[in-house]
mmCIF file of C-alpha atoms in Angstrom:
data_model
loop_
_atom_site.group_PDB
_atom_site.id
_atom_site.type_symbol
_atom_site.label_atom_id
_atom_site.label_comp_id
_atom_site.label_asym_id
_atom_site.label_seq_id
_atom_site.Cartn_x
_atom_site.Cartn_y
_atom_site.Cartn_z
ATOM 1 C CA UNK A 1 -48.626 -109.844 -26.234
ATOM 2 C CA UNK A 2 -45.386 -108.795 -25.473
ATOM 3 C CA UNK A 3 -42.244 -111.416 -25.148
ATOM 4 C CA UNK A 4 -40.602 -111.913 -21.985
ATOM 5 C CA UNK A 5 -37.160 -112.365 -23.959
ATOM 6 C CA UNK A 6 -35.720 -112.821 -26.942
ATOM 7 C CA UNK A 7 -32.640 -114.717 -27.730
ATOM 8 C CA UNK A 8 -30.301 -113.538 -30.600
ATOM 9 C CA UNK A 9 -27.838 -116.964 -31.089
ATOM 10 C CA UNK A 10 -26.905 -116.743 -35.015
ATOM 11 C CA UNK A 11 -23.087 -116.045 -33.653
ATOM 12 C CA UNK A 12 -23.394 -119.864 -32.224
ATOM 13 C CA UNK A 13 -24.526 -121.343 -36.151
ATOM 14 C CA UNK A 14 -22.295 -118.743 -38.256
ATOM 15 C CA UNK A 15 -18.942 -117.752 -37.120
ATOM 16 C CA UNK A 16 -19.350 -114.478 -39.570
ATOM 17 C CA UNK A 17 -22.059 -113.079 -37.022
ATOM 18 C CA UNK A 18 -19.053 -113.191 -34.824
ATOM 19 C CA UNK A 19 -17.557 -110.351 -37.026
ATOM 20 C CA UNK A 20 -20.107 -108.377 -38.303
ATOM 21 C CA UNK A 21 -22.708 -107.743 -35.785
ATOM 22 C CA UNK A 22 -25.541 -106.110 -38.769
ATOM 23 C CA UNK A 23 -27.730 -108.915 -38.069
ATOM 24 C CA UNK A 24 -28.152 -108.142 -34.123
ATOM 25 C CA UNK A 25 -28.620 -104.092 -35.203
ATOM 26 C CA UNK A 26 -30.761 -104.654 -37.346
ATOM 27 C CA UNK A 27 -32.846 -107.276 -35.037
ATOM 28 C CA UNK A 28 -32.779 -104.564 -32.161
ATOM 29 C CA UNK A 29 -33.210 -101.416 -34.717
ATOM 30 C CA UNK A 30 -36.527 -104.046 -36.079
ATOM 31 C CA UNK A 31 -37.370 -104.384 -31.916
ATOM 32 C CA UNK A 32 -37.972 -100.773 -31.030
ATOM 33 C CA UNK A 33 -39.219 -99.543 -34.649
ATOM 34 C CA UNK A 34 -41.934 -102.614 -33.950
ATOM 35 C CA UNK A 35 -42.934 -100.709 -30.094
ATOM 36 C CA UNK A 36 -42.423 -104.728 -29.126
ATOM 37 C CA UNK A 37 -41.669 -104.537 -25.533
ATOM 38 C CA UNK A 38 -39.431 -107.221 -23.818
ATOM 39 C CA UNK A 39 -37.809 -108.261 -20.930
ATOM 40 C CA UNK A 40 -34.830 -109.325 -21.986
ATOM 41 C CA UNK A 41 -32.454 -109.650 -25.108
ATOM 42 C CA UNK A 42 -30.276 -111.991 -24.530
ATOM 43 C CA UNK A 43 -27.087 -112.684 -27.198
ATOM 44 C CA UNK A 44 -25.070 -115.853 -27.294
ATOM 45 C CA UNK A 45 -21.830 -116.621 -29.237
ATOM 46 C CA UNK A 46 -18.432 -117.881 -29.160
ATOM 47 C CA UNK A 47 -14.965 -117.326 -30.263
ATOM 48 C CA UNK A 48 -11.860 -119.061 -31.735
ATOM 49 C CA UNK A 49 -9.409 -117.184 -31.505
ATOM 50 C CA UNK A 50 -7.967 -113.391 -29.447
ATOM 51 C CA UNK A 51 -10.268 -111.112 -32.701
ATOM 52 C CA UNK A 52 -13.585 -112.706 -32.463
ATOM 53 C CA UNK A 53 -13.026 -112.863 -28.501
ATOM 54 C CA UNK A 54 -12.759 -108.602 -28.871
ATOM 55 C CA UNK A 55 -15.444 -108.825 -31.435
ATOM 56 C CA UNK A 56 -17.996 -110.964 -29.318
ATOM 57 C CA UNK A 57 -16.369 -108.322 -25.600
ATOM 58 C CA UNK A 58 -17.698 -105.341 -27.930
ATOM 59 C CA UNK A 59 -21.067 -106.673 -27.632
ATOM 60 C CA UNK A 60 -20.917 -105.380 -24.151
ATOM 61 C CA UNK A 61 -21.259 -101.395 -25.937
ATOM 62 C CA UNK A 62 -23.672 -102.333 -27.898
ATOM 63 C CA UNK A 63 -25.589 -103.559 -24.968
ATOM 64 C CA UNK A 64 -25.066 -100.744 -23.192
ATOM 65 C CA UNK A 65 -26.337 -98.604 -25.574
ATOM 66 C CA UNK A 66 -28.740 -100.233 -26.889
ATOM 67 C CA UNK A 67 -31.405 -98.059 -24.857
ATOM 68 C CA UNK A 68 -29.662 -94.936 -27.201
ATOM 69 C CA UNK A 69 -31.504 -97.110 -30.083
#
């Protein structure tokens, strides 16, 4: 079956997935060359300082394009 989400929290564990957001391409690059069909992706993470908060805002284009994928 298919999953009704999926949730993509490695920026929560390791402040580097703050920077360098490979991990969640690849993961939603891995999604659609799969065909797995979901609901939702859903990506949590935080920041410590004014850089990772534009880092983890940017998240926001990938989102948006992430139907371009």
């Amino acid at each position: 079956g298919n999953a009704e989400a999926i949730w993509y929290m490695w920026p929560t564990e390791d402040a580097e997935c703050v920077t360098d957001p490979s991990g969640m391409i690849y993961m939603l690059q891995g999604l659609a060359a799969a065909g797995l069909k979901t609901g939702r992706v859903m990506i949590a993470g935080g920041y410590r300082d004014g850089l990772e908060r534009c880092h983890t805002e940017s998240w926001i284009g990938i989102e948006r394009s992430a139907g371009l994928v």
